Tab-separated table of C-alpha atoms in Angstrom:
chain	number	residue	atom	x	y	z
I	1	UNK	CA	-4.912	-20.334	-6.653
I	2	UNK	CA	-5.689	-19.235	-9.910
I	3	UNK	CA	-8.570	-17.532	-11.059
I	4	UNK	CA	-9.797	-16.143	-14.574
I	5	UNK	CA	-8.232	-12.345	-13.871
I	6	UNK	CA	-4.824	-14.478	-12.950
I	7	UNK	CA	-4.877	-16.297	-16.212
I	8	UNK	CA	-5.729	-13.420	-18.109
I	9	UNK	CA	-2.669	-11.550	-16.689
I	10	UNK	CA	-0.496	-14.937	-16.925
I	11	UNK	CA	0.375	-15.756	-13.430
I	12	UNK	CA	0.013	-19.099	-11.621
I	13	UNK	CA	-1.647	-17.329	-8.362
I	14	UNK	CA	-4.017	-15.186	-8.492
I	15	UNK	CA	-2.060	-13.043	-5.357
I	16	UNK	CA	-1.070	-9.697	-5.823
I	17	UNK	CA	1.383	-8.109	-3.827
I	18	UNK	CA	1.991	-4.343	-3.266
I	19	UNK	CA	5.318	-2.900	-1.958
I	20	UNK	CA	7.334	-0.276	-2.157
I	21	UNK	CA	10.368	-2.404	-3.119
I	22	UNK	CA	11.699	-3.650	-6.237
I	23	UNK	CA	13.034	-6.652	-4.905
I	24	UNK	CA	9.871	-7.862	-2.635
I	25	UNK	CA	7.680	-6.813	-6.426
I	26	UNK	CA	10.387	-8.903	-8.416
I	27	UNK	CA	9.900	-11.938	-6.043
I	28	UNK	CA	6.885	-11.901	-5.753
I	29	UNK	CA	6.371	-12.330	-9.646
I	30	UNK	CA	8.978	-15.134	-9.585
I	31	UNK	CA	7.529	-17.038	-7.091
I	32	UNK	CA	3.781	-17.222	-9.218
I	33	UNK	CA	2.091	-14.409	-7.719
I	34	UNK	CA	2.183	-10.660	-9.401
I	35	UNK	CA	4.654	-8.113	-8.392
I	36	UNK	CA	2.938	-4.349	-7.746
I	37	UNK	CA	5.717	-1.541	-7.550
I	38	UNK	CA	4.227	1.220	-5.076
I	39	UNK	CA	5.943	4.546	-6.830
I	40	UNK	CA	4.964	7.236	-4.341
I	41	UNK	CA	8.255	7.671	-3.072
I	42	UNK	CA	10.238	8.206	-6.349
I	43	UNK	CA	10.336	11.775	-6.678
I	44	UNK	CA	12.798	11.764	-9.437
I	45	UNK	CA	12.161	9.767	-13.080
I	46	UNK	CA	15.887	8.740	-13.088
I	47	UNK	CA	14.500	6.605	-9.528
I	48	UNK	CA	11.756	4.859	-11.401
I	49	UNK	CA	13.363	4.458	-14.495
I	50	UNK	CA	16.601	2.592	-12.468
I	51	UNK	CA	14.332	1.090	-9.932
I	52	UNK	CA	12.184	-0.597	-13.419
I	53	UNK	CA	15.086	-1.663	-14.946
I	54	UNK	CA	16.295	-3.448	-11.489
I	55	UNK	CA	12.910	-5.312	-12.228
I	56	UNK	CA	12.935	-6.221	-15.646
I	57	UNK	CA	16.294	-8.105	-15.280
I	58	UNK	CA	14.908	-9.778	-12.198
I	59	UNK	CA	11.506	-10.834	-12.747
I	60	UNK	CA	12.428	-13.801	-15.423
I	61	UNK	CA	9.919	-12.379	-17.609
I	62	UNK	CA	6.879	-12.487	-15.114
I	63	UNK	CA	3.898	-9.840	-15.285
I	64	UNK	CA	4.348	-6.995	-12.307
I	65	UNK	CA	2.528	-3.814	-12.373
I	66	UNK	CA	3.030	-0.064	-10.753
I	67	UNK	CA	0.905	1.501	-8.015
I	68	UNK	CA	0.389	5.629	-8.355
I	69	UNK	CA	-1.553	7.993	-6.151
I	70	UNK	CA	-2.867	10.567	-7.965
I	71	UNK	CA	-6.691	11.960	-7.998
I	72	UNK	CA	-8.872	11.899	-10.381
I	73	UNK	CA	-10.168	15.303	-10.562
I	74	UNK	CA	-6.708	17.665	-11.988
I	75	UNK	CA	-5.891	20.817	-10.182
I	76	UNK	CA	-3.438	23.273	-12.088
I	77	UNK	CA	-0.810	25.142	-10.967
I	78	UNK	CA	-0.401	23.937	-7.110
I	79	UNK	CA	3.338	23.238	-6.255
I	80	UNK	CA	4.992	21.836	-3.176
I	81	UNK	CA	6.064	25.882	-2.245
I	82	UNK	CA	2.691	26.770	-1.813
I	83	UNK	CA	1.272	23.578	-0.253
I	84	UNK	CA	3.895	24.520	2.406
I	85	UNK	CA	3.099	28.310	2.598
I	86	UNK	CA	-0.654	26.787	3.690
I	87	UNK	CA	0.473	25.174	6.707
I	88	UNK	CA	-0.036	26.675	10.086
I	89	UNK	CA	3.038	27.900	12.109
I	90	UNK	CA	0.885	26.303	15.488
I	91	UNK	CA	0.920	22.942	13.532
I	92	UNK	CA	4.960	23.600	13.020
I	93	UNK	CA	5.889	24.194	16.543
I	94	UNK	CA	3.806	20.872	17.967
I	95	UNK	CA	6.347	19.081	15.738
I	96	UNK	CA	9.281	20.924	17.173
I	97	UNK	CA	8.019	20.510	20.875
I	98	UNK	CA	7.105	16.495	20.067
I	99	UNK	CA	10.737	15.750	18.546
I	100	UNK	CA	11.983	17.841	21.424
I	101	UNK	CA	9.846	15.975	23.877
I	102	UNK	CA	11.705	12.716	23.144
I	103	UNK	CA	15.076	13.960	22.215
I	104	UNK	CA	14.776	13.087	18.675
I	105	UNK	CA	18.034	14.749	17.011
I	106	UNK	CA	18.738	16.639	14.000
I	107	UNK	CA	19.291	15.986	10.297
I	108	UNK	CA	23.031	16.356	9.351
I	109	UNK	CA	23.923	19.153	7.868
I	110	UNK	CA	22.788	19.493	4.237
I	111	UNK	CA	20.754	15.728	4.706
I	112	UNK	CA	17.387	15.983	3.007
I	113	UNK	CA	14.264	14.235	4.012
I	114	UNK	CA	14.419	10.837	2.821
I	115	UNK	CA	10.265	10.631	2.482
I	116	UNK	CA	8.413	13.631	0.675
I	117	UNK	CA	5.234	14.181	-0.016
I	118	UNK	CA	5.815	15.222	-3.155
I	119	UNK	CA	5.108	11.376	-4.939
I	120	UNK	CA	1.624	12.152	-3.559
I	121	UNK	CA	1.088	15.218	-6.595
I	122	UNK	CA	-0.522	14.918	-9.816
I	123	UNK	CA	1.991	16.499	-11.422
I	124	UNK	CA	4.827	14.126	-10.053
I	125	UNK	CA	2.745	10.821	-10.518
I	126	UNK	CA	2.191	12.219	-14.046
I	127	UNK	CA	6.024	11.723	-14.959
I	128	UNK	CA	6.104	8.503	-12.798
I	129	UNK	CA	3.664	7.127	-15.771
I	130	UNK	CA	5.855	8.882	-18.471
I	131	UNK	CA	8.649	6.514	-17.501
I	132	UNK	CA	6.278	3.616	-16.478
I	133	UNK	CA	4.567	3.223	-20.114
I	134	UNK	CA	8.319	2.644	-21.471
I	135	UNK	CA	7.881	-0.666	-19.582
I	136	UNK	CA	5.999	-4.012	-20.112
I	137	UNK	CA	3.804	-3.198	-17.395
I	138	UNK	CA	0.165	-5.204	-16.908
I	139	UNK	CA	-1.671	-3.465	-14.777
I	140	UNK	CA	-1.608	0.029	-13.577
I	141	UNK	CA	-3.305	0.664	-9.655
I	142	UNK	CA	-4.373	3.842	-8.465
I	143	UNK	CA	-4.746	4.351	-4.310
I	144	UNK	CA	-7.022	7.395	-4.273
I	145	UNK	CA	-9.214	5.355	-6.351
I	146	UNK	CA	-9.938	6.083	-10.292
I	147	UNK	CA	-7.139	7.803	-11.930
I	148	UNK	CA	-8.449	10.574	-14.615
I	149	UNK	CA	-9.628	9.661	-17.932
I	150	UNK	CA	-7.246	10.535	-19.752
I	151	UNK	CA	-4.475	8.128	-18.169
I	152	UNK	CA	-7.320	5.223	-18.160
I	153	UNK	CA	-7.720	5.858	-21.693
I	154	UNK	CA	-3.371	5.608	-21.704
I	155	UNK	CA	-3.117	2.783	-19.956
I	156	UNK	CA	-5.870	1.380	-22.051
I	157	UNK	CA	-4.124	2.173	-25.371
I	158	UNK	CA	-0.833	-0.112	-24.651
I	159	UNK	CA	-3.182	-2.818	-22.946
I	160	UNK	CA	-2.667	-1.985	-19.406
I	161	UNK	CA	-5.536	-3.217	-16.730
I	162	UNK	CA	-6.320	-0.402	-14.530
I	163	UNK	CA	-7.083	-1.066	-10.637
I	164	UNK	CA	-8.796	1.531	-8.558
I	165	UNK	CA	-8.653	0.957	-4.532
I	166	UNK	CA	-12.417	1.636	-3.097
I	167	UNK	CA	-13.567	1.142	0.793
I	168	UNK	CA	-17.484	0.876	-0.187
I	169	UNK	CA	-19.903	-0.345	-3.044
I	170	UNK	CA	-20.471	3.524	-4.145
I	171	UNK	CA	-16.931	4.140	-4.698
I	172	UNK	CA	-16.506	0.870	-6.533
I	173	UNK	CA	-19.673	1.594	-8.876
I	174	UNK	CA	-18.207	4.983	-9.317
I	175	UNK	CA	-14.812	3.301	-10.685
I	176	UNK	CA	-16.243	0.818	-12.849
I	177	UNK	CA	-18.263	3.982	-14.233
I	178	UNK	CA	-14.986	5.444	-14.781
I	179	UNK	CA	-13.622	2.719	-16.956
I	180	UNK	CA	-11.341	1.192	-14.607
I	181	UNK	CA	-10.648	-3.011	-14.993
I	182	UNK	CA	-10.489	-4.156	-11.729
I	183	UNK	CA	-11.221	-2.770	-8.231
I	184	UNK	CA	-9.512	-3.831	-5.364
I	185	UNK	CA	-11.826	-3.725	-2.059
I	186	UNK	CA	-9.568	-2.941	0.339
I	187	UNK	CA	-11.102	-3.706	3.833
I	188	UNK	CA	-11.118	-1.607	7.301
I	189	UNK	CA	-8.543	-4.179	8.994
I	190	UNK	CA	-5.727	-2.568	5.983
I	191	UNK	CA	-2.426	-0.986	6.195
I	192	UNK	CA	-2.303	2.547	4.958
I	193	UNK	CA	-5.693	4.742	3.675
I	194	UNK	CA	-8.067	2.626	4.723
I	195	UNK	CA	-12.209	3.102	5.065
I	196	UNK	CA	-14.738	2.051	7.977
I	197	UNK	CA	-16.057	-1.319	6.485
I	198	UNK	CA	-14.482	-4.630	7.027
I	199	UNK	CA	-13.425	-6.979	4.291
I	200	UNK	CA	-15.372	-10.178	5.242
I	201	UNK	CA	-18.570	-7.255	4.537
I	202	UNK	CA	-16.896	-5.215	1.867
I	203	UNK	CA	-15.760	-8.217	-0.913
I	204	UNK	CA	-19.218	-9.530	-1.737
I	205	UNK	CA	-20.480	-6.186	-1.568
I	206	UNK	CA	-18.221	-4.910	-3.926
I	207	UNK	CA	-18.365	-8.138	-5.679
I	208	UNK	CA	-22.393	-7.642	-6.693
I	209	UNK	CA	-21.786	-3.616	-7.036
I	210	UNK	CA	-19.588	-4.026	-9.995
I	211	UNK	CA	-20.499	-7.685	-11.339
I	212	UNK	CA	-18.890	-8.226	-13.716
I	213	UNK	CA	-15.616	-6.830	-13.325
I	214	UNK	CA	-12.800	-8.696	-11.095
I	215	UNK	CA	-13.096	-7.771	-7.933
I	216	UNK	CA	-9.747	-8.130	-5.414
I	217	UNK	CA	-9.884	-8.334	-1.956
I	218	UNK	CA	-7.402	-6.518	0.281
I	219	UNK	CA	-7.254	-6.124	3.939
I	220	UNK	CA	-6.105	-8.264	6.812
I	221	UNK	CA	-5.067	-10.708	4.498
I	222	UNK	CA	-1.923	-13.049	5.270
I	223	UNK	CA	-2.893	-16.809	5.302
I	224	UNK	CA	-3.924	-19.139	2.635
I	225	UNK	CA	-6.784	-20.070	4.858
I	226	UNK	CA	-7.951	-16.220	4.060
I	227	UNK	CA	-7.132	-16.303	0.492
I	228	UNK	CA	-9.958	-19.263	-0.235
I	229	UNK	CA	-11.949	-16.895	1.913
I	230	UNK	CA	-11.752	-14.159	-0.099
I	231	UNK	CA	-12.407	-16.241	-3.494
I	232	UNK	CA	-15.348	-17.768	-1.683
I	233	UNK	CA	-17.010	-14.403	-1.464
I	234	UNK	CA	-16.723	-13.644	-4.844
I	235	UNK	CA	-13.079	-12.312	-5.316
I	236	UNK	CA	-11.032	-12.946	-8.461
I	237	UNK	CA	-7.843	-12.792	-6.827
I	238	UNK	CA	-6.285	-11.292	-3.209
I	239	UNK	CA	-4.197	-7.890	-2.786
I	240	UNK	CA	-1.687	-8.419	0.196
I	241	UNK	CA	0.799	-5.375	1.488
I	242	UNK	CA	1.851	-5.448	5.106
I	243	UNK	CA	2.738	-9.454	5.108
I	244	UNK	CA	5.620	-8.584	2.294
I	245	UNK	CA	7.306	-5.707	5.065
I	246	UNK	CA	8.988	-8.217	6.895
I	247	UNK	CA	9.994	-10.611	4.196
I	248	UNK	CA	14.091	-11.047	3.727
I	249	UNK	CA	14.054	-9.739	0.316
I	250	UNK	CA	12.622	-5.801	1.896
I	251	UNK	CA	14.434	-2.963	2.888
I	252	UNK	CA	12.952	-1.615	5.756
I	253	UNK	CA	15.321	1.207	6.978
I	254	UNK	CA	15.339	0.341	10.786
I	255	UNK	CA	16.064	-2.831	12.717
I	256	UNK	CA	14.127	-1.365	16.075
I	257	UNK	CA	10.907	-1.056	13.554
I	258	UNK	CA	11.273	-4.696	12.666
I	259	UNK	CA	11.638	-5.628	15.803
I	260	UNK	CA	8.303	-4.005	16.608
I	261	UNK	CA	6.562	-5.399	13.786
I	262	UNK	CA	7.364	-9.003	15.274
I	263	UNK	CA	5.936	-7.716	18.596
I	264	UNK	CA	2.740	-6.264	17.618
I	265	UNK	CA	-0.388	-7.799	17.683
I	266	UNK	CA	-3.332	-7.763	15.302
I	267	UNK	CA	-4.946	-4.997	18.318
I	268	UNK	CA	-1.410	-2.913	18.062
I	269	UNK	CA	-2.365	-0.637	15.377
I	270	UNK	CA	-4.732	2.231	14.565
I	271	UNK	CA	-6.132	4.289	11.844
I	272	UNK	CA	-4.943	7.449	11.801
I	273	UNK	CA	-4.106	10.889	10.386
I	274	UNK	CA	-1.024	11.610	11.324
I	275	UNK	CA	0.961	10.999	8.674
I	276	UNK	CA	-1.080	11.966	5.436
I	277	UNK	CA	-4.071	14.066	6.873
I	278	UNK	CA	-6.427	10.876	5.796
I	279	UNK	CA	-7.351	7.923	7.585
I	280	UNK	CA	-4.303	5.438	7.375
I	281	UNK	CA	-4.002	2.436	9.827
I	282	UNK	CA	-0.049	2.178	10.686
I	283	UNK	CA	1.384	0.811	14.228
I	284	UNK	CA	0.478	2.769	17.303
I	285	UNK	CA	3.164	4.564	18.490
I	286	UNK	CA	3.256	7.549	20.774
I	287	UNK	CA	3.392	9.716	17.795
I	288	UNK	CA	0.153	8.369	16.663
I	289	UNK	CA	-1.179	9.264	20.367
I	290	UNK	CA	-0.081	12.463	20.050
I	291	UNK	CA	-1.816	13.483	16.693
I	292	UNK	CA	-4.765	12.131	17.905
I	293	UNK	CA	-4.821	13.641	21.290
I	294	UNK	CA	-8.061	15.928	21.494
I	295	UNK	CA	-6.197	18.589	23.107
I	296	UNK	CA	-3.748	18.722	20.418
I	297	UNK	CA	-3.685	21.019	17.165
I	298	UNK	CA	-5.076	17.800	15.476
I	299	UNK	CA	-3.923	16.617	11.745
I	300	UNK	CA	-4.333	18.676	8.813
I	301	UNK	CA	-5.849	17.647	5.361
I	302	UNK	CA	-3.823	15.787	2.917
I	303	UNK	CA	-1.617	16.540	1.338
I	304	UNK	CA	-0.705	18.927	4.053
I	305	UNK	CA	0.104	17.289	6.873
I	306	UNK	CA	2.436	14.599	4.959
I	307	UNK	CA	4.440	17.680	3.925
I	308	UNK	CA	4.472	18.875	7.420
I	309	UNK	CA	5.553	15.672	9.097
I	310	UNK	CA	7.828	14.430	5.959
I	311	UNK	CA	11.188	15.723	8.042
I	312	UNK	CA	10.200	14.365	10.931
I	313	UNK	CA	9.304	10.698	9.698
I	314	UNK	CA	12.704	10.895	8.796
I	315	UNK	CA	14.223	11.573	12.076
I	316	UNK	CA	12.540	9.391	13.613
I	317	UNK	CA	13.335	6.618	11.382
I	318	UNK	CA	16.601	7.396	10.558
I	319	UNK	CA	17.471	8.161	14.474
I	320	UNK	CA	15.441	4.947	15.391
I	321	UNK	CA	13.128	6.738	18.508
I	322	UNK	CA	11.706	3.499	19.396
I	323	UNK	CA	8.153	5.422	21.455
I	324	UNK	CA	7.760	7.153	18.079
I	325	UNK	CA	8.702	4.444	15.219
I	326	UNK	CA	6.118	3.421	13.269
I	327	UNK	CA	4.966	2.211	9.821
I	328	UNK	CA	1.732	1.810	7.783
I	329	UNK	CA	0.465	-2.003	8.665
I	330	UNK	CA	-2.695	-3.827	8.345
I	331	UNK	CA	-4.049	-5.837	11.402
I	332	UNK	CA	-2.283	-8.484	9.882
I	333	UNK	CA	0.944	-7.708	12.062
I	334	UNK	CA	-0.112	-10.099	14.420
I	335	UNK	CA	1.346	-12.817	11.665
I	336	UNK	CA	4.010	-11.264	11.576
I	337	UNK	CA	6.038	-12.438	13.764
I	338	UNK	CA	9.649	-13.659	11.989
I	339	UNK	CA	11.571	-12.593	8.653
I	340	UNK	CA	10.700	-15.372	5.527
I	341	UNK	CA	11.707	-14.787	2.485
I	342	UNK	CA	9.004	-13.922	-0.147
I	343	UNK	CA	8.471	-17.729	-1.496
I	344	UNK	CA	8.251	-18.787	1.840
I	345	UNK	CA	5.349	-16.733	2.211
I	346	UNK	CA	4.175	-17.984	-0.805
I	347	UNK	CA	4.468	-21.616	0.112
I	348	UNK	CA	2.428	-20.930	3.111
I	349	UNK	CA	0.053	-19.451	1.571
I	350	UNK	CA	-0.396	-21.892	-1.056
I	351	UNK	CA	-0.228	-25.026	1.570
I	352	UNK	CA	-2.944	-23.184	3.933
I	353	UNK	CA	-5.413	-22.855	0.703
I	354	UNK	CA	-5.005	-26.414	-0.283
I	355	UNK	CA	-6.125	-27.025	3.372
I	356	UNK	CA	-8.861	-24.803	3.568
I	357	UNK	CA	-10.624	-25.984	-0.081
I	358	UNK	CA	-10.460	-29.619	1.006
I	359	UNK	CA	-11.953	-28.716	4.366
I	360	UNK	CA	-14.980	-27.499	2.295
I	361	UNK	CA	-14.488	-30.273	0.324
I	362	UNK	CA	-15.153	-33.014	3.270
I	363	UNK	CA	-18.108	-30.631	4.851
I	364	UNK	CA	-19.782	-30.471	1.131
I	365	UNK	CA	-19.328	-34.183	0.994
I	366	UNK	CA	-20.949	-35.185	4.347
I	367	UNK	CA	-23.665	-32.292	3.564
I	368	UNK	CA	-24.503	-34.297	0.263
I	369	UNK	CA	-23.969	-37.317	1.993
I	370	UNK	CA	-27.197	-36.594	4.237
């Protein structure tokens, strides 16, 4: 499965696989593919900078990159204190009266929230990069599309490829205008901010848009079968997230939310605000309904309704409310229905595109045939 934009980064697949944990990013590289580190949760450099470390010992000298969320337009001066002071008191009492609703209990005593919104700033993903440049990273990704010039022009300096995430041909054109090296179309059927357009429409759109940059193709991705799919319509490579979630080598905090991962099927999840304030497809839970509800407050605009909900997430999770548990996933879930480790995955993936290229293979060959 390699492709010129695999080759140029030095890895033998052209898969590359976001995650949120250092080991799933460090197997990933080992077993061919290329490892991407999501860093919005590290609100502290001392994380990153042990977290990176955990990597470079691990990854036998593979290529992995980091994945940021920052925008690309700068805004001065905003701290998490006054993001907070903007929130509504209405919007703060439907959270009280939900986790009341379902007996959801307390935080101990002096126990922070264990997910802020905080990675989700400029000014925190700004010292996320500080520590990230003092690695041999490859290839920096951006979710909220181009990053601003001036860490393009960074990355570009120590000969790091920048990504930029785009759900339509006009946001791609506007990141290869921006100076970004690769976009990654990331298709309706994704986990997490997702747009409207599905990827089977998307990739060769985005493909021809920005022609000739490598284009990667993201969104209800999990088979090899899908993979030769994606190169077939003009992608350089494939970005996969949700299949890694329940691989042995993650850390998923909660066995009840693995447990519904297995169970869920490709119709079991929806996009929704509720947890940033944008559009983010995660499992449907009764949280999700409630958010959504038309006679509720509805979801505020990022990033305050992550700061909003950040305590509660981590109730819920922590206290394992199995009607409210949930988790950014792609429609993909519907694979996913038993832990493998990460080169398992890989050796299905790679056994289902051998399969689907020499099915093309026999239908060419009887085509030219008559």
């Amino acid at each position: 499965m390699q492709t010129e934009l695999s080759k140029t980064l030095g890895v033998e697949h052209a898969v590359f696989g976001f995650t949120p944990f250092p080991a799933v990013a460090a197997a990933i590289s080992r077993a061919g593919g290329f490892g991407v580190l999501g860093a919005v949760r590290y609100t502290a450099p001392d994380e990153l900078k042990r977290d990176l470390d955990w990597i470079e010992a691990h990854v036998d000298g593979r290529p992995y990159g980091l994945d940021v969320v920052m925008p690309a337009k700068k805004v001065e001066g905003v701290t998490e204190a006054d993001v907070d002071a903007m929130i509504p008191e209405s919007h703060r009492q439907f959270v009280k009266d939900t986790l009341t609703r379902y007996g959801v209990p307390e935080l101990a005593e002096g126990e922070t929230s264990g997910w802020r919104i905080t990675g989700w700033m400029e000014q925190v993903a700004r010292t996320q990069l500080d520590v990230a440049f003092d690695y041999p990273i490859k290839l920096l990704a951006n979710a909220l599309g181009s990053p601003p010039t001036d860490v393009i022009d960074r990355a570009h300096e120590q000969d790091v490829l920048v990504a930029a995430l785009a759900g339509s041909a006009r946001h791609a054109r506007k990141h290869a205008d921006a100076g970004i090296d690769v976009v990654v179309a990331q298709g309706y059927e994704a986990g997490g901010h997702t747009g409207e357009i599905a990827s089977m429409v998307l990739t060769p759109e985005v493909v021809e848009a920005v022609d000739p940059l490598p284009v990667l193709a993201a969104g209800g991705i999990g088979s090899g079968q899908q993979v030769a799919a994606a190169l077939a319509l003009g992608a350089q490579g494939v970005w996969l997230g949700s299949i890694w979630l329940t691989t042995t080598e993650a850390e998923l905090p909660s066995p009840r939310l693995i447990e519904k991962l297995f169970a869920a099927g490709s119709g079991d999840t929806v996009r929704s605000r509720a947890l940033t304030g944008k559009p983010a497809r995660q499992l449907r839970t009764e949280w999700t309904d409630a958010w959504d509800d038309p006679d509720g407050p509805g979801a505020l605009p990022m990033p305050l309704q992550g700061l909003l909900v950040a305590e509660a997430v981590s109730r819920i999770q922590k206290h394992e409310v199995e009607p409210l548990l949930g988790t950014p996933v792609g429609q993909i879930v519907g694979r996913m229905n038993s832990e493998r480790s990460v080169q398992a995955v890989f050796d299905d993936l790679t056994r289902g595109f051998e399969k689907a290229v020499d099915r093309v293979n026999r239908i060419a060959g009887r085509s030219a045939e008559q």
